[in-house]
PDB file of C-alpha atoms in Angstrom:
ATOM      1  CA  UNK A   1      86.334 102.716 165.408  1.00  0.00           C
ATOM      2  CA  UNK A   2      88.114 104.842 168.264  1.00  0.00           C
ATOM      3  CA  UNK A   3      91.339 105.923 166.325  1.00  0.00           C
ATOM      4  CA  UNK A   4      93.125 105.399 169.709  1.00  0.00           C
ATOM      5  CA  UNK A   5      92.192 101.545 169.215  1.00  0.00           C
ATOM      6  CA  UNK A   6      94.030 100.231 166.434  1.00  0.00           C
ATOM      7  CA  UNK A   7      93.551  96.456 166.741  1.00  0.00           C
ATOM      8  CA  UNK A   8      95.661  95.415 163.756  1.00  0.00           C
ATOM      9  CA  UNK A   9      98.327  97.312 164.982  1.00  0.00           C
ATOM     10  CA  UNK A  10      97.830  96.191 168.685  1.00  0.00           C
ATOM     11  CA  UNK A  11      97.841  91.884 167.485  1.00  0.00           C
ATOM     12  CA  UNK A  12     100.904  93.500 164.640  1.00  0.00           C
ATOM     13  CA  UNK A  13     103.098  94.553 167.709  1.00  0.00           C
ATOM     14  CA  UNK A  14     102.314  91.633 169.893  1.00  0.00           C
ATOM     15  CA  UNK A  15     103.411  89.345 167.196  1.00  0.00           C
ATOM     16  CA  UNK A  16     106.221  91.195 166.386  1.00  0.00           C
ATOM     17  CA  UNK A  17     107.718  91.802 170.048  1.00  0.00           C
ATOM     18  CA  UNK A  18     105.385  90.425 172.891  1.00  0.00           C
ATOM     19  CA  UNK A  19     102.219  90.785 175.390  1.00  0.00           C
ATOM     20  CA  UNK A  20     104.096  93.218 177.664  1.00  0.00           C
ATOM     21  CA  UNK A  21     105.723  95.873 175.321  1.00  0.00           C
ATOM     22  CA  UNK A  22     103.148  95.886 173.511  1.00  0.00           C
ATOM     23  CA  UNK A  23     100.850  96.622 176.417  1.00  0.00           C
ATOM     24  CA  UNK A  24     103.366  98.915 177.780  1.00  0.00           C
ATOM     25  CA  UNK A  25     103.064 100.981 173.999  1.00  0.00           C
ATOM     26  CA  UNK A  26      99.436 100.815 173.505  1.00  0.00           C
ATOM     27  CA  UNK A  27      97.927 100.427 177.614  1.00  0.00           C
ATOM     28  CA  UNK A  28      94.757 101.383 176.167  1.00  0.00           C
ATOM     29  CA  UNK A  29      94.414  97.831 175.235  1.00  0.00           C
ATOM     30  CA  UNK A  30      94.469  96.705 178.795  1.00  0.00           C
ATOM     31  CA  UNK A  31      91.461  95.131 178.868  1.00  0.00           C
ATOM     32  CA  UNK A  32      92.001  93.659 175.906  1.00  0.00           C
ATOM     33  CA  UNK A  33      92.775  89.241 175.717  1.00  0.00           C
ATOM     34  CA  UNK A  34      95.980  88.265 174.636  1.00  0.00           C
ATOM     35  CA  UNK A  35      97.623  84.705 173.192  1.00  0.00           C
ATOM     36  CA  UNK A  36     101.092  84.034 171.516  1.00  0.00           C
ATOM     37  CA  UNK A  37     102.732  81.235 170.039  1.00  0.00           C
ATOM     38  CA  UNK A  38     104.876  79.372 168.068  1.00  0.00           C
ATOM     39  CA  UNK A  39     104.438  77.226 164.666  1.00  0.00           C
ATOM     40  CA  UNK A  40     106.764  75.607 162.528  1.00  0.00           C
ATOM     41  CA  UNK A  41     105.735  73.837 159.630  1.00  0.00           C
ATOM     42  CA  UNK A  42     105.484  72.716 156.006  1.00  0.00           C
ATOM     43  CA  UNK A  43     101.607  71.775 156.466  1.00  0.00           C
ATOM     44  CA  UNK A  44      99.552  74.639 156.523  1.00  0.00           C
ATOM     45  CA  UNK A  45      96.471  72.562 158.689  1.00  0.00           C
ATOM     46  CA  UNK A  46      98.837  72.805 161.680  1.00  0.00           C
ATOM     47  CA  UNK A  47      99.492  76.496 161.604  1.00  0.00           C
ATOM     48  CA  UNK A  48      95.542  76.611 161.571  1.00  0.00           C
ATOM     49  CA  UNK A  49      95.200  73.781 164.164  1.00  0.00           C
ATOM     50  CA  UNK A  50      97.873  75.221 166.143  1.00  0.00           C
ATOM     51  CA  UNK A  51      95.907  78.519 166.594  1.00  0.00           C
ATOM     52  CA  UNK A  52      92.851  77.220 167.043  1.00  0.00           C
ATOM     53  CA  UNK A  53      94.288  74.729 169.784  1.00  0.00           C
ATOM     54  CA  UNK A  54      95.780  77.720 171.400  1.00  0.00           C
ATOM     55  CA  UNK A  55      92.770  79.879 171.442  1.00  0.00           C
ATOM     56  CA  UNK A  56      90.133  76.898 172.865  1.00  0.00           C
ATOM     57  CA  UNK A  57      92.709  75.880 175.056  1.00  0.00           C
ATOM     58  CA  UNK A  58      93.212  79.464 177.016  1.00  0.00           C
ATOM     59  CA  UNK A  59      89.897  80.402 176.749  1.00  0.00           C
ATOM     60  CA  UNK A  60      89.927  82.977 174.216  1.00  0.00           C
ATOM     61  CA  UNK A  61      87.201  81.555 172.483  1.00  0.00           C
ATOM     62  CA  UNK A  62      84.301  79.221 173.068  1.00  0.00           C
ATOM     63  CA  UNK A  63      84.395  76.356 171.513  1.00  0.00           C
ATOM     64  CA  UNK A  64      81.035  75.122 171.824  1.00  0.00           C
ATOM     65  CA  UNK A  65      79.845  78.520 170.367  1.00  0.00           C
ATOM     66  CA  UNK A  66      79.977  77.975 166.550  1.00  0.00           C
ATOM     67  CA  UNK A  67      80.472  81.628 165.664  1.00  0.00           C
ATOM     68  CA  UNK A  68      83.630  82.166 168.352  1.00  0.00           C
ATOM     69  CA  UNK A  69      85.327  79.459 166.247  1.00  0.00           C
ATOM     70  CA  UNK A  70      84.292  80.916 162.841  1.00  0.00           C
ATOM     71  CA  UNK A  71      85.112  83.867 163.369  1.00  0.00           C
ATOM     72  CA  UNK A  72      88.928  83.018 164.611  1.00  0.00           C
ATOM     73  CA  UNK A  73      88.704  80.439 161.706  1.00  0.00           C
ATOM     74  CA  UNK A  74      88.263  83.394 159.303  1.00  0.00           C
ATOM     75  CA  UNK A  75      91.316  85.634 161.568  1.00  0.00           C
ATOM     76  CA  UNK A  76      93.403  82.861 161.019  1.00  0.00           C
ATOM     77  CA  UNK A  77      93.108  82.374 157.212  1.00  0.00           C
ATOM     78  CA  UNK A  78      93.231  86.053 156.362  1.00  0.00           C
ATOM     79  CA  UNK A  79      96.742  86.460 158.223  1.00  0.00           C
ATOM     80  CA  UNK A  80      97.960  83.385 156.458  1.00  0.00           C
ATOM     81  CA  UNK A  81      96.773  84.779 153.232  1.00  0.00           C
ATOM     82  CA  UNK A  82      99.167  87.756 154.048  1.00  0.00           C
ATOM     83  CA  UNK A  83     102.322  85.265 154.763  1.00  0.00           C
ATOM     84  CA  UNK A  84     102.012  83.029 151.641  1.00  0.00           C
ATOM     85  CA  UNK A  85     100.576  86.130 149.450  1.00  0.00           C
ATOM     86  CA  UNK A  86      97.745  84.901 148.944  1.00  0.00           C
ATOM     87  CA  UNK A  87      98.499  81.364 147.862  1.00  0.00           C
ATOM     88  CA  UNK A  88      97.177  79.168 150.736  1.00  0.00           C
ATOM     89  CA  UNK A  89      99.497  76.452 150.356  1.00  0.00           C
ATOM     90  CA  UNK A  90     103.222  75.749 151.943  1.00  0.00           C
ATOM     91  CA  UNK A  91     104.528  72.203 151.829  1.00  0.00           C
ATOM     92  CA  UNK A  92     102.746  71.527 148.293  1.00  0.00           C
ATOM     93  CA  UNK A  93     104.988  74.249 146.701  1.00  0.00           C
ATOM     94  CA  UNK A  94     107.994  73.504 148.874  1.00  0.00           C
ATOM     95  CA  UNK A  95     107.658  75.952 150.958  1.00  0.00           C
ATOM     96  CA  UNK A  96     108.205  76.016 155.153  1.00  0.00           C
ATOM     97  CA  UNK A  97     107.090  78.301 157.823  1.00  0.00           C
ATOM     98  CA  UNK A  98     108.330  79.421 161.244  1.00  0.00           C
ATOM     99  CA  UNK A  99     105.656  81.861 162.779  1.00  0.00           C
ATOM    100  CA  UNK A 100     105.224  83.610 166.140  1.00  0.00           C
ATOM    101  CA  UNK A 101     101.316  84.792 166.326  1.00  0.00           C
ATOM    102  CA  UNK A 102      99.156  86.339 168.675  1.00  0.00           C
ATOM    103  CA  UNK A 103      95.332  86.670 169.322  1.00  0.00           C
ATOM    104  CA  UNK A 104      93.784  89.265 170.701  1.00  0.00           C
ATOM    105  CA  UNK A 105      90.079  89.591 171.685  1.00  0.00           C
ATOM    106  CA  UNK A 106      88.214  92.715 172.619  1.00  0.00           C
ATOM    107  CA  UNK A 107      85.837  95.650 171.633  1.00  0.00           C
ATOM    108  CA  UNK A 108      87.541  98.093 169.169  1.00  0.00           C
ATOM    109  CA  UNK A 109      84.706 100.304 168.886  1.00  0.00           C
ATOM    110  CA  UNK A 110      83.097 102.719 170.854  1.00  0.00           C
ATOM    111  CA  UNK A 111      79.993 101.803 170.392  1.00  0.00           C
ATOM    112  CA  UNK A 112      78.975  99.030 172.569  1.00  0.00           C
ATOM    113  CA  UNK A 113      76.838  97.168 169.661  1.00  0.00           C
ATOM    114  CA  UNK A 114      79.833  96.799 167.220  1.00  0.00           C
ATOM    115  CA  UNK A 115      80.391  93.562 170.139  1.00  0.00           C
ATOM    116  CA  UNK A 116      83.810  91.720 169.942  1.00  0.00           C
ATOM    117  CA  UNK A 117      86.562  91.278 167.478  1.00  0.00           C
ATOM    118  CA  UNK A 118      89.293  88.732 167.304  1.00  0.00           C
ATOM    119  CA  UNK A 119      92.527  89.490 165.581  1.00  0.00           C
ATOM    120  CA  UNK A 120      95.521  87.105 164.459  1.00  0.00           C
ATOM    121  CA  UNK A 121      98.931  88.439 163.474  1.00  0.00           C
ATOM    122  CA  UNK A 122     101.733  86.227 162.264  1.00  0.00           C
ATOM    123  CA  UNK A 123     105.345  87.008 162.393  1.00  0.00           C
ATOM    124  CA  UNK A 124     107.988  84.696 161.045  1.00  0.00           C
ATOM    125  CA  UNK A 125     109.763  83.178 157.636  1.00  0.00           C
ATOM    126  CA  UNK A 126     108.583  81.291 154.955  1.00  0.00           C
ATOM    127  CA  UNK A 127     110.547  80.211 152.321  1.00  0.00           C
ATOM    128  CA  UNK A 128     112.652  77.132 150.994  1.00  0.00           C
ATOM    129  CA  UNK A 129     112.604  73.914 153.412  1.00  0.00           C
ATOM    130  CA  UNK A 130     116.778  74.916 153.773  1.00  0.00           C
ATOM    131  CA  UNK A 131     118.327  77.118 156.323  1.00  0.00           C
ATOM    132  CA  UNK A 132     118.731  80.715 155.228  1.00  0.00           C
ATOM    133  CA  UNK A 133     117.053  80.352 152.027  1.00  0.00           C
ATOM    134  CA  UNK A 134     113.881  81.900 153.787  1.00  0.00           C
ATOM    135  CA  UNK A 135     112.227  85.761 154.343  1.00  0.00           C
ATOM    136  CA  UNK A 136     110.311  87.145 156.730  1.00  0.00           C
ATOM    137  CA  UNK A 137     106.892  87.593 156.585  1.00  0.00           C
ATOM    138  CA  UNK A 138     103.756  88.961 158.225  1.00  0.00           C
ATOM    139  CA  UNK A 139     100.241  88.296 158.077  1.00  0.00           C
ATOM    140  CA  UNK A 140      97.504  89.895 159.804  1.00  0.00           C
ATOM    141  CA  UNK A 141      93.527  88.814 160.104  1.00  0.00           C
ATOM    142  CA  UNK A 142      90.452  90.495 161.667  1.00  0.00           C
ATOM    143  CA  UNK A 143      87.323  89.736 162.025  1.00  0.00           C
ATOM    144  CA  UNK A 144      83.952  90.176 164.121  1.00  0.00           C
ATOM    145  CA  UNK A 145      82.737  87.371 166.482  1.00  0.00           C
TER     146      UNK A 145
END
């Protein structure tokens, strides 16, 4: 991996503040692809349905190419892994979540034949289904398409 291209920490900052600071800290991931968005939720199939929607409907992935969508299926539920800590469940355990995430799709490595990665980062709380009685929480995923 070129040090200088830190994925995690490229998707991390996007989540955490958006597509054009982070570009603006880190413009060696200009020619990287970048998606954000919002989920709020108690079911935990519509923060992975909302990403997925997101991703097949800008393009960032293929749909009709099975390993595009495995491989962001796998992003997604590692960076969910890191918001419920490792517990993949929300609404069963009375739990909520409000999440900003981001995608981002590129080439990490130097070497042309390490091919394209896809990244998810979420950003948000999870906690109690009452105001204020949540935390924050991130979550980040990576894997190879």
């Amino acid at each position: 991996m070129n040090k200088n291209l830190r994925f995690g920490k490229f998707a991390s900052l996007v989540a955490l503040t958006d597509e054009d600071t982070a570009r603006r800290l880190m413009p060696e991931f200009k020619s990287f692809r970048v998606i954000t968005g919002k989920v709020g939720t108690m079911d935990l199939k519509k923060v992975i349905a909302s990403v997925e929607t997101a991703a097949k409907r800008e393009g960032i992935i293929n749909d009709e190419v099975y390993r595009e969508t495995h491989a962001l299926y796998h992003a997604i539920v590692e960076a969910i892994q890191g918001v419920t800590r490792g517990d993949l469940a929300v609404g069963d355990i009375m739990r909520t979540v409000g999440l900003e995430f981001s995608i981002i799709r590129g080439k990490p490595y130097v070497e042309d034949g390490e091919g394209e990665w896809i990244a998810v980062c979420f950003y948000g709380t999870i906690g109690a289904p009452i105001r204020g009685k949540e935390h924050e929480a991130l979550g980040l995923g990576i894997n190879h398409i």
